[in-house]
């Protein structure tokens, strides 16, 4: 090979990018929601959704009751996580946001121009999200208690109506919560539900959630799956046409 050939080949070989240079750098992200919080959130969403769908009809009664127990247990776990978990998951953070709701409502009532409305609406977005979360957590208690009373046949139809009322109220709050997320996603041109899926948001800066707590999230999932398996294995075998009842399995004895 001549020197002319070498001189011709060298620029092309030198200009070829290395594998490291060919890789596109990932955009900077930071973790804002840990895995345990996300696991609790989605298990609660799944439990309530399926429990609501299976509310009518004796065929799915045990599924409905099992998921009702699951939802109650998950809310208890979320409250404990909010009391003893990381700072960003604390219920005290939620409470501080709720304390700003009365002042925000007063400022909304005093709005007199579109510009003032826009300025007042911005801080209200996070307040409404916090209010929806607080209502969801609060409504699960009477919903679960009334459901347990209906399952044990403590009352008549009035108790079933109470249980149905709290179920429909919780559904309304959940739908309002989803609608608010969709609205904020459209206004901010960014998927506001994505952090609850991935745990991360785009942008530089330190992680708000310092630790992911994956092991605890896996433990939560294992406990839920174990409880479902236990309910399935211990479910009484009902004769055709019979209704589910926890206290009257031996009425014919």
mmCIF file of C-alpha atoms in Angstrom:
data_model
loop_
_atom_site.group_PDB
_atom_site.id
_atom_site.type_symbol
_atom_site.label_atom_id
_atom_site.label_comp_id
_atom_site.label_asym_id
_atom_site.label_seq_id
_atom_site.Cartn_x
_atom_site.Cartn_y
_atom_site.Cartn_z
ATOM 1 C CA UNK A 1 0.000 0.000 0.000
ATOM 2 C CA UNK A 2 1.393 3.408 -0.984
ATOM 3 C CA UNK A 3 1.664 6.462 1.158
ATOM 4 C CA UNK A 4 -0.988 8.116 -1.040
ATOM 5 C CA UNK A 5 -3.392 5.301 -0.170
ATOM 6 C CA UNK A 6 -2.600 5.667 3.485
ATOM 7 C CA UNK A 7 -3.127 9.379 3.376
ATOM 8 C CA UNK A 8 -6.460 8.869 1.627
ATOM 9 C CA UNK A 9 -7.674 6.206 4.079
ATOM 10 C CA UNK A 10 -6.615 7.967 7.228
ATOM 11 C CA UNK A 11 -9.184 10.817 7.222
ATOM 12 C CA UNK A 12 -12.095 8.437 6.662
ATOM 13 C CA UNK A 13 -10.981 6.099 9.416
ATOM 14 C CA UNK A 14 -10.307 8.998 11.764
ATOM 15 C CA UNK A 15 -13.735 10.512 11.088
ATOM 16 C CA UNK A 16 -15.599 7.281 11.944
ATOM 17 C CA UNK A 17 -17.279 7.774 15.346
ATOM 18 C CA UNK A 18 -16.461 5.412 18.146
ATOM 19 C CA UNK A 19 -19.267 3.359 19.773
ATOM 20 C CA UNK A 20 -19.151 5.635 22.798
ATOM 21 C CA UNK A 21 -19.550 8.716 20.604
ATOM 22 C CA UNK A 22 -22.375 7.112 18.616
ATOM 23 C CA UNK A 23 -24.512 6.650 21.723
ATOM 24 C CA UNK A 24 -27.037 9.416 22.334
ATOM 25 C CA UNK A 25 -26.854 10.615 25.929
ATOM 26 C CA UNK A 26 -29.994 10.036 27.939
ATOM 27 C CA UNK A 27 -31.898 13.090 29.145
ATOM 28 C CA UNK A 28 -31.394 13.869 32.796
ATOM 29 C CA UNK A 29 -34.110 12.536 35.103
ATOM 30 C CA UNK A 30 -34.668 12.457 38.818
ATOM 31 C CA UNK A 31 -36.686 10.113 41.025
ATOM 32 C CA UNK A 32 -39.715 11.704 42.657
ATOM 33 C CA UNK A 33 -41.827 8.668 43.680
ATOM 34 C CA UNK A 34 -40.389 5.531 45.271
ATOM 35 C CA UNK A 35 -41.401 2.003 44.268
ATOM 36 C CA UNK A 36 -43.323 1.286 47.480
ATOM 37 C CA UNK A 37 -45.576 4.318 47.065
ATOM 38 C CA UNK A 38 -46.228 3.393 43.445
ATOM 39 C CA UNK A 39 -46.981 -0.221 44.342
ATOM 40 C CA UNK A 40 -49.487 0.835 47.000
ATOM 41 C CA UNK A 41 -51.090 3.301 44.601
ATOM 42 C CA UNK A 42 -51.638 0.862 41.739
ATOM 43 C CA UNK A 43 -52.738 -2.015 43.947
ATOM 44 C CA UNK A 44 -55.336 0.268 45.536
ATOM 45 C CA UNK A 45 -56.489 1.403 42.087
ATOM 46 C CA UNK A 46 -56.755 -2.200 40.873
ATOM 47 C CA UNK A 47 -58.557 -3.390 44.006
ATOM 48 C CA UNK A 48 -61.159 -0.631 43.926
ATOM 49 C CA UNK A 49 -61.776 -0.894 40.181
ATOM 50 C CA UNK A 50 -62.373 -4.647 40.183
ATOM 51 C CA UNK A 51 -64.324 -4.502 43.458
ATOM 52 C CA UNK A 52 -66.647 -1.896 41.977
ATOM 53 C CA UNK A 53 -67.144 -3.925 38.794
ATOM 54 C CA UNK A 54 -67.988 -7.066 40.793
ATOM 55 C CA UNK A 55 -70.289 -5.296 43.265
ATOM 56 C CA UNK A 56 -73.481 -6.646 41.654
ATOM 57 C CA UNK A 57 -74.160 -10.334 41.344
ATOM 58 C CA UNK A 58 -73.667 -13.232 43.722
ATOM 59 C CA UNK A 59 -71.312 -15.044 41.369
ATOM 60 C CA UNK A 60 -68.472 -12.585 42.024
ATOM 61 C CA UNK A 61 -69.367 -11.823 45.621
ATOM 62 C CA UNK A 62 -66.267 -13.393 47.142
ATOM 63 C CA UNK A 63 -64.023 -11.571 44.659
ATOM 64 C CA UNK A 64 -65.708 -8.304 45.626
ATOM 65 C CA UNK A 65 -65.272 -8.960 49.332
ATOM 66 C CA UNK A 66 -61.659 -10.106 48.961
ATOM 67 C CA UNK A 67 -60.726 -6.964 47.049
ATOM 68 C CA UNK A 68 -62.583 -4.851 49.600
ATOM 69 C CA UNK A 69 -60.431 -6.338 52.364
ATOM 70 C CA UNK A 70 -57.376 -5.793 50.179
ATOM 71 C CA UNK A 71 -58.235 -2.147 49.633
ATOM 72 C CA UNK A 72 -58.715 -1.577 53.361
ATOM 73 C CA UNK A 73 -55.401 -3.238 54.150
ATOM 74 C CA UNK A 74 -53.569 -1.233 51.510
ATOM 75 C CA UNK A 75 -54.935 2.034 52.872
ATOM 76 C CA UNK A 76 -53.765 1.057 56.348
ATOM 77 C CA UNK A 77 -50.342 0.295 54.869
ATOM 78 C CA UNK A 78 -50.345 3.646 53.069
ATOM 79 C CA UNK A 79 -51.189 5.477 56.296
ATOM 80 C CA UNK A 80 -48.351 3.691 58.099
ATOM 81 C CA UNK A 81 -46.034 4.521 55.204
ATOM 82 C CA UNK A 82 -47.193 8.117 55.522
ATOM 83 C CA UNK A 83 -46.369 8.142 59.220
ATOM 84 C CA UNK A 84 -43.045 6.303 59.249
ATOM 85 C CA UNK A 85 -41.871 6.381 55.625
ATOM 86 C CA UNK A 86 -39.587 8.866 53.835
ATOM 87 C CA UNK A 87 -40.221 12.578 54.143
ATOM 88 C CA UNK A 88 -41.759 13.005 50.686
ATOM 89 C CA UNK A 89 -44.405 10.338 51.450
ATOM 90 C CA UNK A 90 -45.416 11.713 54.840
ATOM 91 C CA UNK A 91 -49.045 12.538 55.531
ATOM 92 C CA UNK A 92 -47.796 15.738 57.142
ATOM 93 C CA UNK A 93 -46.870 16.972 53.659
ATOM 94 C CA UNK A 94 -50.415 16.249 52.497
ATOM 95 C CA UNK A 95 -51.819 17.968 55.568
ATOM 96 C CA UNK A 96 -49.800 21.132 54.977
ATOM 97 C CA UNK A 97 -51.181 21.314 51.451
ATOM 98 C CA UNK A 98 -54.748 20.863 52.695
ATOM 99 C CA UNK A 99 -54.288 23.706 55.157
ATOM 100 C CA UNK A 100 -53.879 26.032 52.191
ATOM 101 C CA UNK A 101 -57.265 25.119 50.657
ATOM 102 C CA UNK A 102 -59.428 27.664 52.613
ATOM 103 C CA UNK A 103 -57.124 30.565 51.740
ATOM 104 C CA UNK A 104 -57.044 29.461 48.102
ATOM 105 C CA UNK A 105 -60.847 29.318 47.931
ATOM 106 C CA UNK A 106 -61.035 32.856 49.331
ATOM 107 C CA UNK A 107 -58.558 34.060 46.731
ATOM 108 C CA UNK A 108 -60.589 32.368 43.983
ATOM 109 C CA UNK A 109 -63.734 34.145 45.171
ATOM 110 C CA UNK A 110 -61.937 37.501 44.946
ATOM 111 C CA UNK A 111 -60.727 36.985 41.362
ATOM 112 C CA UNK A 112 -61.779 39.860 39.110
ATOM 113 C CA UNK A 113 -59.769 39.359 35.900
ATOM 114 C CA UNK A 114 -58.511 36.526 33.680
ATOM 115 C CA UNK A 115 -54.935 37.362 34.608
ATOM 116 C CA UNK A 116 -55.714 37.092 38.304
ATOM 117 C CA UNK A 117 -57.583 33.846 37.672
ATOM 118 C CA UNK A 118 -54.564 32.326 35.945
ATOM 119 C CA UNK A 119 -52.261 33.374 38.778
ATOM 120 C CA UNK A 120 -54.649 31.965 41.379
ATOM 121 C CA UNK A 121 -55.327 28.750 39.491
ATOM 122 C CA UNK A 122 -51.691 27.647 39.363
ATOM 123 C CA UNK A 123 -51.207 27.016 43.113
ATOM 124 C CA UNK A 124 -54.702 25.564 43.254
ATOM 125 C CA UNK A 125 -53.794 22.686 40.963
ATOM 126 C CA UNK A 126 -51.621 20.959 43.543
ATOM 127 C CA UNK A 127 -54.146 21.742 46.280
ATOM 128 C CA UNK A 128 -56.937 20.029 44.355
ATOM 129 C CA UNK A 129 -54.727 16.999 43.769
ATOM 130 C CA UNK A 130 -53.977 16.809 47.497
ATOM 131 C CA UNK A 131 -57.676 17.181 48.335
ATOM 132 C CA UNK A 132 -58.592 14.307 45.996
ATOM 133 C CA UNK A 133 -55.957 12.039 47.553
ATOM 134 C CA UNK A 134 -57.138 12.886 51.078
ATOM 135 C CA UNK A 135 -60.771 12.179 50.164
ATOM 136 C CA UNK A 136 -59.867 8.835 48.621
ATOM 137 C CA UNK A 137 -58.007 7.750 51.756
ATOM 138 C CA UNK A 138 -60.802 9.000 54.025
ATOM 139 C CA UNK A 139 -63.653 7.356 52.109
ATOM 140 C CA UNK A 140 -62.137 3.879 52.196
ATOM 141 C CA UNK A 141 -62.774 3.565 55.957
ATOM 142 C CA UNK A 142 -66.590 3.934 55.903
ATOM 143 C CA UNK A 143 -66.730 1.999 52.630
ATOM 144 C CA UNK A 144 -64.859 -0.957 54.118
ATOM 145 C CA UNK A 145 -66.735 -0.922 57.435
ATOM 146 C CA UNK A 146 -70.132 -0.781 55.780
ATOM 147 C CA UNK A 147 -69.075 -3.526 53.372
ATOM 148 C CA UNK A 148 -67.986 -5.749 56.243
ATOM 149 C CA UNK A 149 -71.332 -5.143 57.969
ATOM 150 C CA UNK A 150 -73.237 -6.073 54.811
ATOM 151 C CA UNK A 151 -71.110 -9.203 54.349
ATOM 152 C CA UNK A 152 -71.865 -10.269 57.948
ATOM 153 C CA UNK A 153 -75.538 -9.315 57.554
ATOM 154 C CA UNK A 154 -75.606 -6.882 60.453
ATOM 155 C CA UNK A 155 -78.388 -4.794 58.942
ATOM 156 C CA UNK A 156 -80.996 -4.692 56.234
ATOM 157 C CA UNK A 157 -81.219 -2.968 52.882
ATOM 158 C CA UNK A 158 -80.441 0.416 54.426
ATOM 159 C CA UNK A 159 -76.929 -0.774 55.204
ATOM 160 C CA UNK A 160 -76.459 -1.933 51.637
ATOM 161 C CA UNK A 161 -77.559 1.519 50.487
ATOM 162 C CA UNK A 162 -74.986 3.117 52.788
ATOM 163 C CA UNK A 163 -72.280 0.885 51.351
ATOM 164 C CA UNK A 164 -73.396 1.693 47.819
ATOM 165 C CA UNK A 165 -73.404 5.418 48.613
ATOM 166 C CA UNK A 166 -69.801 5.379 49.779
ATOM 167 C CA UNK A 167 -68.795 3.239 46.807
ATOM 168 C CA UNK A 168 -70.349 5.671 44.344
ATOM 169 C CA UNK A 169 -68.876 8.641 46.196
ATOM 170 C CA UNK A 170 -65.416 7.123 46.050
ATOM 171 C CA UNK A 171 -65.896 6.401 42.345
ATOM 172 C CA UNK A 172 -66.831 10.046 41.769
ATOM 173 C CA UNK A 173 -63.710 11.262 43.603
ATOM 174 C CA UNK A 174 -61.495 8.802 41.716
ATOM 175 C CA UNK A 175 -62.915 9.938 38.367
ATOM 176 C CA UNK A 176 -62.443 13.581 39.394
ATOM 177 C CA UNK A 177 -58.850 12.733 40.332
ATOM 178 C CA UNK A 178 -58.241 11.124 36.934
ATOM 179 C CA UNK A 179 -59.939 14.026 35.162
ATOM 180 C CA UNK A 180 -57.760 16.537 36.996
ATOM 181 C CA UNK A 181 -54.623 14.625 35.998
ATOM 182 C CA UNK A 182 -55.788 14.623 32.364
ATOM 183 C CA UNK A 183 -56.528 18.356 32.527
ATOM 184 C CA UNK A 184 -53.157 19.200 34.041
ATOM 185 C CA UNK A 185 -51.426 16.990 31.467
ATOM 186 C CA UNK A 186 -53.106 18.967 28.701
ATOM 187 C CA UNK A 187 -52.394 22.371 30.272
ATOM 188 C CA UNK A 188 -48.758 21.595 31.084
ATOM 189 C CA UNK A 189 -48.217 19.516 27.927
ATOM 190 C CA UNK A 190 -46.644 16.786 30.010
ATOM 191 C CA UNK A 191 -47.983 13.429 31.174
ATOM 192 C CA UNK A 192 -48.718 14.005 34.854
ATOM 193 C CA UNK A 193 -49.429 10.306 35.468
ATOM 194 C CA UNK A 194 -46.038 9.145 34.207
ATOM 195 C CA UNK A 195 -44.154 9.702 37.505
ATOM 196 C CA UNK A 196 -46.545 7.287 39.227
ATOM 197 C CA UNK A 197 -45.587 4.694 36.609
ATOM 198 C CA UNK A 198 -41.843 5.216 36.284
ATOM 199 C CA UNK A 199 -41.136 7.122 39.484
ATOM 200 C CA UNK A 200 -39.093 9.702 37.584
ATOM 201 C CA UNK A 201 -39.501 13.073 35.872
ATOM 202 C CA UNK A 202 -37.298 14.691 33.291
ATOM 203 C CA UNK A 203 -34.956 17.439 34.348
ATOM 204 C CA UNK A 204 -31.713 17.841 36.256
ATOM 205 C CA UNK A 205 -31.477 17.990 39.991
ATOM 206 C CA UNK A 206 -31.284 15.726 43.029
ATOM 207 C CA UNK A 207 -33.717 12.856 43.573
ATOM 208 C CA UNK A 208 -36.690 13.824 45.704
ATOM 209 C CA UNK A 209 -37.041 10.162 46.647
ATOM 210 C CA UNK A 210 -33.552 9.298 47.848
ATOM 211 C CA UNK A 211 -34.199 5.537 47.977
ATOM 212 C CA UNK A 212 -36.462 3.420 45.784
ATOM 213 C CA UNK A 213 -37.436 0.822 48.452
ATOM 214 C CA UNK A 214 -37.897 -1.934 45.891
ATOM 215 C CA UNK A 215 -37.645 -4.709 48.464
ATOM 216 C CA UNK A 216 -40.517 -3.250 50.474
ATOM 217 C CA UNK A 217 -42.581 -2.833 47.305
ATOM 218 C CA UNK A 218 -41.987 -6.496 46.484
ATOM 219 C CA UNK A 219 -43.023 -7.455 50.019
ATOM 220 C CA UNK A 220 -46.275 -5.496 49.663
ATOM 221 C CA UNK A 221 -47.048 -7.288 46.401
ATOM 222 C CA UNK A 222 -46.196 -10.664 47.918
ATOM 223 C CA UNK A 223 -48.514 -10.019 50.879
ATOM 224 C CA UNK A 224 -51.400 -9.077 48.591
ATOM 225 C CA UNK A 225 -50.907 -12.097 46.339
ATOM 226 C CA UNK A 226 -50.584 -14.332 49.387
ATOM 227 C CA UNK A 227 -53.826 -12.994 50.835
ATOM 228 C CA UNK A 228 -55.642 -13.578 47.534
ATOM 229 C CA UNK A 229 -54.323 -17.152 47.394
ATOM 230 C CA UNK A 230 -55.387 -17.751 50.996
ATOM 231 C CA UNK A 231 -58.901 -16.432 50.290
ATOM 232 C CA UNK A 232 -59.160 -18.631 47.213
ATOM 233 C CA UNK A 233 -58.031 -21.787 49.018
ATOM 234 C CA UNK A 234 -60.350 -21.173 51.985
ATOM 235 C CA UNK A 235 -63.409 -20.144 49.994
ATOM 236 C CA UNK A 236 -66.440 -22.229 50.972
ATOM 237 C CA UNK A 237 -67.981 -24.347 48.222
ATOM 238 C CA UNK A 238 -71.471 -23.027 47.637
ATOM 239 C CA UNK A 239 -74.267 -25.123 46.164
ATOM 240 C CA UNK A 240 -75.837 -23.913 42.939
ATOM 241 C CA UNK A 241 -78.234 -21.045 43.493
ATOM 242 C CA UNK A 242 -77.038 -20.343 47.037
ATOM 243 C CA UNK A 243 -75.846 -16.894 48.093
ATOM 244 C CA UNK A 244 -72.574 -16.129 49.813
ATOM 245 C CA UNK A 245 -72.778 -15.606 53.562
ATOM 246 C CA UNK A 246 -70.012 -15.744 56.090
ATOM 247 C CA UNK A 247 -72.168 -16.423 59.142
ATOM 248 C CA UNK A 248 -74.709 -18.852 57.755
ATOM 249 C CA UNK A 249 -72.701 -21.696 56.279
ATOM 250 C CA UNK A 250 -74.182 -24.138 58.769
ATOM 251 C CA UNK A 251 -77.802 -22.955 58.851
ATOM 252 C CA UNK A 252 -79.049 -26.407 57.832
ATOM 253 C CA UNK A 253 -77.366 -28.194 60.736
#
